[in-house]
Amino acid sequence: MTEKTSPDTASTLPEDRPFTVAGRTFNSRLIIGTGKYKSYAQNAEALAASGAEIITVALRRVNLSDPSQPMLVDHIDPKKVTFLPNTAGCFTGEDAVRTLRLAREAGGWNLVKLEVLSDPKHLYPEMEETLRATKMLIADGFDVMVYCSDDPVYARKLEDAGACAIMPLGAPIGSGLGIQNPVNIRLIIEAAKVPVIVDAGVGTASDATIAMELGCDGVLMNTAIAEAKDPVRMASAMKHAVIAGRESYLAGRMPKKRYADPSSPLAGLI
């Protein structure tokens, strides 16, 4: 993490770097998904409210090619929004690689999100397979954003393998539990030279803010918006939460203290 000295204080402040992934720069640091919405129309409304410029597409669950059924592209234009094909539902490296090769043939997508899952109960990533699949995809010319465990050691291995973004989970997929291990997330951020994006576990706006206050470059979420009672309003809340968290991180929070420190000096009272 690069820091700079503030001209007004002796403290250091984080550098306000743009959100750039594989050479593409985005204004929004929020990424949303395409699963669990009542309809593609609702998904599109939530996308608009969120301000997100990247949307993940679970290739095994989203209709992109059958015109006899509702199609995602009828509601969300891939020419206006970056589609990020992902490998949700893949449990082996070969399945993941095959899925993304088909995506590239179908839509020309080269920027992809890799996830290789282990146990269907907790959906934690299978990290050996994830690393192996990352290497295969990079050798095949893909720009790979990688969903991973919150393990600083594997995060470094993925970056060394050529991943263009590291995406540690905040908590199990769809759990809404929030950031369970902020220490590890922070360690990953401090060591990484590529964007770090919390992926999975966000449940509400404050979770997104916490992720950004830790110094994450972005946040990816699906269930937190899609399963809210009002998905469109929650999408708007997440937009503002990510902005607030980023601004708070850049501003540099006050130090925590063991005792009270009055806002107004006690000396010289009338």
mmCIF file of N, CA and C in Angstrom, residues 20-122:
data_model
loop_
_atom_site.group_PDB
_atom_site.id
_atom_site.type_symbol
_atom_site.label_atom_id
_atom_site.label_comp_id
_atom_site.label_asym_id
_atom_site.label_seq_id
_atom_site.Cartn_x
_atom_site.Cartn_y
_atom_site.Cartn_z
ATOM 1 N N THR A 20 -8.461 0.204 -11.159
ATOM 2 C CA THR A 20 -8.065 -0.299 -12.470
ATOM 3 C C THR A 20 -7.808 -1.795 -12.387
ATOM 4 N N VAL A 21 -8.479 -2.553 -13.240
ATOM 5 C CA VAL A 21 -8.331 -4.003 -13.288
ATOM 6 C C VAL A 21 -7.930 -4.401 -14.703
ATOM 7 N N ALA A 22 -6.786 -5.055 -14.831
ATOM 8 C CA ALA A 22 -6.311 -5.521 -16.141
ATOM 9 C C ALA A 22 -6.326 -4.396 -17.173
ATOM 10 N N GLY A 23 -5.904 -3.216 -16.760
ATOM 11 C CA GLY A 23 -5.814 -2.089 -17.679
ATOM 12 C C GLY A 23 -7.110 -1.339 -17.908
ATOM 13 N N ARG A 24 -8.209 -1.777 -17.290
ATOM 14 C CA ARG A 24 -9.500 -1.097 -17.451
ATOM 15 C C ARG A 24 -9.808 -0.323 -16.175
ATOM 16 N N THR A 25 -10.127 0.958 -16.298
ATOM 17 C CA THR A 25 -10.415 1.790 -15.137
ATOM 18 C C THR A 25 -11.915 2.030 -15.018
ATOM 19 N N PHE A 26 -12.415 1.884 -13.789
ATOM 20 C CA PHE A 26 -13.847 2.019 -13.518
ATOM 21 C C PHE A 26 -14.073 3.114 -12.477
ATOM 22 N N ASN A 27 -15.194 3.804 -12.609
ATOM 23 C CA ASN A 27 -15.544 4.840 -11.635
ATOM 24 C C ASN A 27 -16.132 4.236 -10.368
ATOM 25 N N SER A 28 -16.976 3.218 -10.528
ATOM 26 C CA SER A 28 -17.598 2.571 -9.376
ATOM 27 C C SER A 28 -16.719 1.436 -8.867
ATOM 28 N N ARG A 29 -16.620 1.332 -7.556
ATOM 29 C CA ARG A 29 -15.869 0.247 -6.926
ATOM 30 C C ARG A 29 -16.790 -0.877 -6.447
ATOM 31 N N LEU A 30 -18.040 -0.810 -6.838
ATOM 32 C CA LEU A 30 -19.030 -1.832 -6.494
ATOM 33 C C LEU A 30 -19.273 -2.731 -7.697
ATOM 34 N N ILE A 31 -19.262 -4.034 -7.455
ATOM 35 C CA ILE A 31 -19.581 -5.028 -8.482
ATOM 36 C C ILE A 31 -20.784 -5.822 -7.980
ATOM 37 N N ILE A 32 -21.796 -5.997 -8.831
ATOM 38 C CA ILE A 32 -22.950 -6.780 -8.396
ATOM 39 C C ILE A 32 -23.133 -7.984 -9.313
ATOM 40 N N GLY A 33 -24.053 -8.864 -8.912
ATOM 41 C CA GLY A 33 -24.239 -10.113 -9.639
ATOM 42 C C GLY A 33 -25.550 -10.184 -10.392
ATOM 43 N N THR A 34 -25.855 -11.385 -10.886
ATOM 44 C CA THR A 34 -27.057 -11.601 -11.697
ATOM 45 C C THR A 34 -27.871 -12.795 -11.207
ATOM 46 N N GLY A 35 -27.643 -13.236 -9.999
ATOM 47 C CA GLY A 35 -28.368 -14.394 -9.484
ATOM 48 C C GLY A 35 -29.394 -13.991 -8.435
ATOM 49 N N LYS A 36 -30.441 -14.778 -8.292
ATOM 50 C CA LYS A 36 -31.415 -14.696 -7.203
ATOM 51 C C LYS A 36 -32.418 -13.548 -7.327
ATOM 52 N N TYR A 37 -32.326 -12.752 -8.380
ATOM 53 C CA TYR A 37 -33.319 -11.697 -8.569
ATOM 54 C C TYR A 37 -34.627 -12.313 -9.067
ATOM 55 N N LYS A 38 -35.743 -11.620 -8.826
ATOM 56 C CA LYS A 38 -37.032 -12.121 -9.267
ATOM 57 C C LYS A 38 -37.132 -12.143 -10.786
ATOM 58 N N SER A 39 -36.418 -11.213 -11.413
ATOM 59 C CA SER A 39 -36.452 -11.133 -12.867
ATOM 60 C C SER A 39 -35.226 -10.380 -13.346
ATOM 61 N N TYR A 40 -34.928 -10.503 -14.647
ATOM 62 C CA TYR A 40 -33.832 -9.730 -15.220
ATOM 63 C C TYR A 40 -34.152 -8.236 -15.177
ATOM 64 N N ALA A 41 -35.439 -7.892 -15.253
ATOM 65 C CA ALA A 41 -35.832 -6.489 -15.182
ATOM 66 C C ALA A 41 -35.484 -5.896 -13.819
ATOM 67 N N GLN A 42 -35.763 -6.644 -12.766
ATOM 68 C CA GLN A 42 -35.404 -6.176 -11.427
ATOM 69 C C GLN A 42 -33.885 -6.079 -11.273
ATOM 70 N N ASN A 43 -33.190 -7.038 -11.847
ATOM 71 C CA ASN A 43 -31.731 -7.030 -11.833
ATOM 72 C C ASN A 43 -31.203 -5.746 -12.485
ATOM 73 N N ALA A 44 -31.811 -5.377 -13.606
ATOM 74 C CA ALA A 44 -31.394 -4.172 -14.323
ATOM 75 C C ALA A 44 -31.681 -2.918 -13.506
ATOM 76 N N GLU A 45 -32.818 -2.881 -12.821
ATOM 77 C CA GLU A 45 -33.143 -1.736 -11.958
ATOM 78 C C GLU A 45 -32.127 -1.613 -10.828
ATOM 79 N N ALA A 46 -31.769 -2.742 -10.233
ATOM 80 C CA ALA A 46 -30.794 -2.727 -9.146
ATOM 81 C C ALA A 46 -29.432 -2.274 -9.654
ATOM 82 N N LEU A 47 -29.066 -2.721 -10.832
ATOM 83 C CA LEU A 47 -27.794 -2.314 -11.417
ATOM 84 C C LEU A 47 -27.753 -0.799 -11.598
ATOM 85 N N ALA A 48 -28.817 -0.238 -12.121
ATOM 86 C CA ALA A 48 -28.870 1.206 -12.331
ATOM 87 C C ALA A 48 -28.761 1.957 -11.010
ATOM 88 N N ALA A 49 -29.452 1.458 -9.982
ATOM 89 C CA ALA A 49 -29.422 2.125 -8.677
ATOM 90 C C ALA A 49 -28.060 2.010 -8.009
ATOM 91 N N SER A 50 -27.349 0.935 -8.297
ATOM 92 C CA SER A 50 -26.050 0.690 -7.655
ATOM 93 C C SER A 50 -24.931 1.531 -8.251
ATOM 94 N N GLY A 51 -25.105 1.942 -9.496
ATOM 95 C CA GLY A 51 -24.037 2.660 -10.176
ATOM 96 C C GLY A 51 -22.891 1.769 -10.610
ATOM 97 N N ALA A 52 -23.018 0.459 -10.420
ATOM 98 C CA ALA A 52 -21.939 -0.471 -10.772
ATOM 99 C C ALA A 52 -21.709 -0.488 -12.277
ATOM 100 N N GLU A 53 -20.467 -0.703 -12.657
ATOM 101 C CA GLU A 53 -20.101 -0.777 -14.072
ATOM 102 C C GLU A 53 -19.648 -2.169 -14.474
ATOM 103 N N ILE A 54 -19.573 -3.073 -13.495
ATOM 104 C CA ILE A 54 -19.229 -4.474 -13.744
ATOM 105 C C ILE A 54 -20.329 -5.338 -13.145
ATOM 106 N N ILE A 55 -20.768 -6.332 -13.895
ATOM 107 C CA ILE A 55 -21.770 -7.257 -13.372
ATOM 108 C C ILE A 55 -21.312 -8.680 -13.647
ATOM 109 N N THR A 56 -21.315 -9.515 -12.615
ATOM 110 C CA THR A 56 -20.893 -10.901 -12.800
ATOM 111 C C THR A 56 -22.012 -11.694 -13.464
ATOM 112 N N VAL A 57 -21.609 -12.644 -14.295
ATOM 113 C CA VAL A 57 -22.564 -13.473 -15.023
ATOM 114 C C VAL A 57 -22.216 -14.935 -14.764
ATOM 115 N N ALA A 58 -23.064 -15.605 -14.006
ATOM 116 C CA ALA A 58 -22.869 -17.031 -13.740
ATOM 117 C C ALA A 58 -23.292 -17.808 -14.979
ATOM 118 N N LEU A 59 -22.332 -18.271 -15.725
ATOM 119 C CA LEU A 59 -22.601 -18.828 -17.051
ATOM 120 C C LEU A 59 -23.494 -20.061 -17.027
ATOM 121 N N ARG A 60 -23.490 -20.780 -15.918
ATOM 122 C CA ARG A 60 -24.298 -21.993 -15.833
ATOM 123 C C ARG A 60 -25.728 -21.701 -15.402
ATOM 124 N N ARG A 61 -26.021 -20.424 -15.043
ATOM 125 C CA ARG A 61 -27.335 -20.122 -14.484
ATOM 126 C C ARG A 61 -28.067 -19.016 -15.220
ATOM 127 N N VAL A 62 -27.368 -18.259 -16.041
ATOM 128 C CA VAL A 62 -27.959 -17.105 -16.710
ATOM 129 C C VAL A 62 -28.167 -17.417 -18.185
ATOM 130 N N ASN A 63 -29.346 -17.091 -18.694
ATOM 131 C CA ASN A 63 -29.640 -17.339 -20.102
ATOM 132 C C ASN A 63 -29.069 -16.219 -20.964
ATOM 133 N N LEU A 64 -28.099 -16.568 -21.792
ATOM 134 C CA LEU A 64 -27.489 -15.602 -22.697
ATOM 135 C C LEU A 64 -27.774 -15.911 -24.166
ATOM 136 N N SER A 65 -28.335 -17.097 -24.432
ATOM 137 C CA SER A 65 -28.392 -17.523 -25.832
ATOM 138 C C SER A 65 -29.735 -18.067 -26.308
ATOM 139 N N ASP A 66 -30.677 -18.367 -25.404
ATOM 140 C CA ASP A 66 -31.947 -18.967 -25.820
ATOM 141 C C ASP A 66 -33.015 -17.881 -25.962
ATOM 142 N N PRO A 67 -33.312 -17.433 -27.189
ATOM 143 C CA PRO A 67 -34.264 -16.341 -27.379
ATOM 144 C C PRO A 67 -35.707 -16.708 -27.046
ATOM 145 N N SER A 68 -35.976 -17.998 -26.859
ATOM 146 C CA SER A 68 -37.336 -18.405 -26.510
ATOM 147 C C SER A 68 -37.639 -18.172 -25.031
ATOM 148 N N GLN A 69 -36.602 -17.856 -24.246
ATOM 149 C CA GLN A 69 -36.736 -17.584 -22.821
ATOM 150 C C GLN A 69 -36.235 -16.164 -22.534
ATOM 151 N N PRO A 70 -36.628 -15.590 -21.380
ATOM 152 C CA PRO A 70 -36.097 -14.271 -21.016
ATOM 153 C C PRO A 70 -34.559 -14.293 -21.014
ATOM 154 N N MET A 71 -33.962 -13.266 -21.599
ATOM 155 C CA MET A 71 -32.506 -13.206 -21.721
ATOM 156 C C MET A 71 -31.950 -11.993 -20.972
ATOM 157 N N LEU A 72 -30.823 -12.180 -20.326
ATOM 158 C CA LEU A 72 -30.184 -11.103 -19.573
ATOM 159 C C LEU A 72 -29.879 -9.906 -20.468
ATOM 160 N N VAL A 73 -29.392 -10.169 -21.680
ATOM 161 C CA VAL A 73 -28.956 -9.082 -22.556
ATOM 162 C C VAL A 73 -30.120 -8.236 -23.082
ATOM 163 N N ASP A 74 -31.359 -8.703 -22.901
ATOM 164 C CA ASP A 74 -32.516 -7.894 -23.264
ATOM 165 C C ASP A 74 -32.727 -6.753 -22.269
ATOM 166 N N HIS A 75 -32.117 -6.878 -21.093
ATOM 167 C CA HIS A 75 -32.307 -5.894 -20.024
ATOM 168 C C HIS A 75 -31.019 -5.175 -19.635
ATOM 169 N N ILE A 76 -29.876 -5.843 -19.802
ATOM 170 C CA ILE A 76 -28.585 -5.243 -19.453
ATOM 171 C C ILE A 76 -27.685 -5.352 -20.671
ATOM 172 N N ASP A 77 -27.240 -4.216 -21.172
ATOM 173 C CA ASP A 77 -26.478 -4.165 -22.425
ATOM 174 C C ASP A 77 -24.985 -4.394 -22.162
ATOM 175 N N PRO A 78 -24.417 -5.486 -22.686
ATOM 176 C CA PRO A 78 -22.992 -5.755 -22.471
ATOM 177 C C PRO A 78 -22.074 -4.731 -23.123
ATOM 178 N N LYS A 79 -22.636 -3.872 -23.987
ATOM 179 C CA LYS A 79 -21.826 -2.811 -24.583
ATOM 180 C C LYS A 79 -21.710 -1.608 -23.647
ATOM 181 N N LYS A 80 -22.609 -1.536 -22.662
ATOM 182 C CA LYS A 80 -22.607 -0.417 -21.723
ATOM 183 C C LYS A 80 -22.078 -0.809 -20.348
ATOM 184 N N VAL A 81 -22.170 -2.091 -20.034
ATOM 185 C CA VAL A 81 -21.732 -2.612 -18.729
ATOM 186 C C VAL A 81 -20.743 -3.744 -18.981
ATOM 187 N N THR A 82 -19.696 -3.790 -18.200
ATOM 188 C CA THR A 82 -18.721 -4.880 -18.350
ATOM 189 C C THR A 82 -19.288 -6.167 -17.766
ATOM 190 N N PHE A 83 -19.498 -7.153 -18.626
ATOM 191 C CA PHE A 83 -19.920 -8.471 -18.169
ATOM 192 C C PHE A 83 -18.680 -9.223 -17.684
ATOM 193 N N LEU A 84 -18.783 -9.786 -16.493
ATOM 194 C CA LEU A 84 -17.681 -10.553 -15.911
ATOM 195 C C LEU A 84 -18.133 -12.005 -15.769
ATOM 196 N N PRO A 85 -17.859 -12.847 -16.766
ATOM 197 C CA PRO A 85 -18.250 -14.253 -16.662
ATOM 198 C C PRO A 85 -17.575 -14.910 -15.466
ATOM 199 N N ASN A 86 -18.337 -15.696 -14.722
ATOM 200 C CA ASN A 86 -17.717 -16.416 -13.607
ATOM 201 C C ASN A 86 -18.051 -17.899 -13.675
ATOM 202 N N THR A 87 -17.355 -18.645 -12.847
ATOM 203 C CA THR A 87 -17.470 -20.106 -12.902
ATOM 204 C C THR A 87 -18.229 -20.654 -11.698
ATOM 205 N N ALA A 88 -19.233 -19.922 -11.244
ATOM 206 C CA ALA A 88 -20.059 -20.398 -10.130
ATOM 207 C C ALA A 88 -20.576 -21.800 -10.435
ATOM 208 N N GLY A 89 -20.473 -22.679 -9.456
ATOM 209 C CA GLY A 89 -20.939 -24.049 -9.633
ATOM 210 C C GLY A 89 -19.887 -25.013 -10.132
ATOM 211 N N CYS A 90 -18.651 -24.528 -10.348
ATOM 212 C CA CYS A 90 -17.569 -25.414 -10.791
ATOM 213 C C CYS A 90 -16.776 -25.929 -9.583
ATOM 214 N N PHE A 91 -16.471 -27.231 -9.616
ATOM 215 C CA PHE A 91 -15.767 -27.844 -8.496
ATOM 216 C C PHE A 91 -14.418 -28.437 -8.894
ATOM 217 N N THR A 92 -14.052 -28.296 -10.161
ATOM 218 C CA THR A 92 -12.726 -28.730 -10.610
ATOM 219 C C THR A 92 -12.138 -27.655 -11.518
ATOM 220 N N GLY A 93 -10.826 -27.640 -11.590
ATOM 221 C CA GLY A 93 -10.155 -26.700 -12.465
ATOM 222 C C GLY A 93 -10.552 -26.887 -13.911
ATOM 223 N N GLU A 94 -10.690 -28.136 -14.344
ATOM 224 C CA GLU A 94 -11.052 -28.407 -15.742
ATOM 225 C C GLU A 94 -12.432 -27.848 -16.081
ATOM 226 N N ASP A 95 -13.404 -28.026 -15.159
ATOM 227 C CA ASP A 95 -14.743 -27.482 -15.396
ATOM 228 C C ASP A 95 -14.696 -25.963 -15.534
ATOM 229 N N ALA A 96 -13.930 -25.328 -14.671
ATOM 230 C CA ALA A 96 -13.840 -23.876 -14.687
ATOM 231 C C ALA A 96 -13.208 -23.380 -15.986
ATOM 232 N N VAL A 97 -12.123 -24.001 -16.390
ATOM 233 C CA VAL A 97 -11.431 -23.595 -17.614
ATOM 234 C C VAL A 97 -12.328 -23.806 -18.825
ATOM 235 N N ARG A 98 -13.001 -24.955 -18.887
ATOM 236 C CA ARG A 98 -13.897 -25.250 -20.006
ATOM 237 C C ARG A 98 -15.029 -24.221 -20.075
ATOM 238 N N THR A 99 -15.591 -23.881 -18.924
ATOM 239 C CA THR A 99 -16.687 -22.911 -18.864
ATOM 240 C C THR A 99 -16.258 -21.554 -19.406
ATOM 241 N N LEU A 100 -15.079 -21.102 -19.013
ATOM 242 C CA LEU A 100 -14.624 -19.775 -19.439
ATOM 243 C C LEU A 100 -14.170 -19.765 -20.893
ATOM 244 N N ARG A 101 -13.683 -20.876 -21.380
ATOM 245 C CA ARG A 101 -13.370 -20.943 -22.819
ATOM 246 C C ARG A 101 -14.641 -20.837 -23.644
ATOM 247 N N LEU A 102 -15.713 -21.468 -23.197
ATOM 248 C CA LEU A 102 -16.996 -21.361 -23.891
ATOM 249 C C LEU A 102 -17.511 -19.924 -23.840
ATOM 250 N N ALA A 103 -17.294 -19.257 -22.694
ATOM 251 C CA ALA A 103 -17.722 -17.862 -22.562
ATOM 252 C C ALA A 103 -16.990 -16.971 -23.545
ATOM 253 N N ARG A 104 -15.703 -17.210 -23.706
ATOM 254 C CA ARG A 104 -14.927 -16.391 -24.633
ATOM 255 C C ARG A 104 -15.394 -16.623 -26.072
ATOM 256 N N GLU A 105 -15.725 -17.848 -26.395
ATOM 257 C CA GLU A 105 -16.228 -18.139 -27.741
ATOM 258 C C GLU A 105 -17.585 -17.485 -27.971
ATOM 259 N N ALA A 106 -18.420 -17.477 -26.921
ATOM 260 C CA ALA A 106 -19.787 -16.972 -27.077
ATOM 261 C C ALA A 106 -19.844 -15.446 -27.090
ATOM 262 N N GLY A 107 -19.065 -14.816 -26.217
ATOM 263 C CA GLY A 107 -19.186 -13.365 -26.084
ATOM 264 C C GLY A 107 -17.914 -12.585 -26.244
ATOM 265 N N GLY A 108 -16.819 -13.263 -26.491
ATOM 266 C CA GLY A 108 -15.547 -12.578 -26.639
ATOM 267 C C GLY A 108 -14.967 -12.066 -25.337
ATOM 268 N N TRP A 109 -15.482 -12.571 -24.224
ATOM 269 C CA TRP A 109 -15.040 -12.076 -22.919
ATOM 270 C C TRP A 109 -13.686 -12.634 -22.535
ATOM 271 N N ASN A 110 -12.779 -11.739 -22.167
ATOM 272 C CA ASN A 110 -11.437 -12.143 -21.775
ATOM 273 C C ASN A 110 -11.163 -11.873 -20.300
ATOM 274 N N LEU A 111 -11.842 -10.849 -19.747
ATOM 275 C CA LEU A 111 -11.754 -10.575 -18.316
ATOM 276 C C LEU A 111 -12.772 -11.463 -17.620
ATOM 277 N N VAL A 112 -12.305 -12.338 -16.722
ATOM 278 C CA VAL A 112 -13.186 -13.348 -16.134
ATOM 279 C C VAL A 112 -12.955 -13.449 -14.631
ATOM 280 N N LYS A 113 -13.950 -14.004 -13.964
ATOM 281 C CA LYS A 113 -13.830 -14.288 -12.534
ATOM 282 C C LYS A 113 -13.805 -15.804 -12.338
ATOM 283 N N LEU A 114 -12.754 -16.261 -11.711
ATOM 284 C CA LEU A 114 -12.588 -17.691 -11.451
ATOM 285 C C LEU A 114 -13.004 -18.030 -10.030
ATOM 286 N N GLU A 115 -13.839 -19.041 -9.905
ATOM 287 C CA GLU A 115 -14.065 -19.643 -8.593
ATOM 288 C C GLU A 115 -14.170 -21.145 -8.773
ATOM 289 N N VAL A 116 -13.404 -21.862 -7.959
ATOM 290 C CA VAL A 116 -13.457 -23.322 -7.934
ATOM 291 C C VAL A 116 -13.809 -23.706 -6.509
ATOM 292 N N LEU A 117 -14.993 -24.284 -6.331
ATOM 293 C CA LEU A 117 -15.523 -24.525 -4.999
ATOM 294 C C LEU A 117 -15.130 -25.905 -4.475
ATOM 295 N N SER A 118 -15.264 -26.069 -3.158
ATOM 296 C CA SER A 118 -14.955 -27.360 -2.536
ATOM 297 C C SER A 118 -16.242 -28.013 -2.057
ATOM 298 N N ASP A 119 -16.591 -27.870 -0.798
ATOM 299 C CA ASP A 119 -17.769 -28.511 -0.224
ATOM 300 C C ASP A 119 -19.019 -27.685 -0.534
ATOM 301 N N PRO A 120 -20.079 -28.300 -1.087
ATOM 302 C CA PRO A 120 -21.308 -27.551 -1.385
ATOM 303 C C PRO A 120 -21.963 -26.941 -0.147
ATOM 304 N N LYS A 121 -21.634 -27.454 1.044
ATOM 305 C CA LYS A 121 -22.249 -26.943 2.271
ATOM 306 C C LYS A 121 -21.751 -25.547 2.606
ATOM 307 N N HIS A 122 -20.433 -25.329 2.508
ATOM 308 C CA HIS A 122 -19.887 -24.026 2.895
ATOM 309 C C HIS A 122 -19.368 -23.209 1.708
#
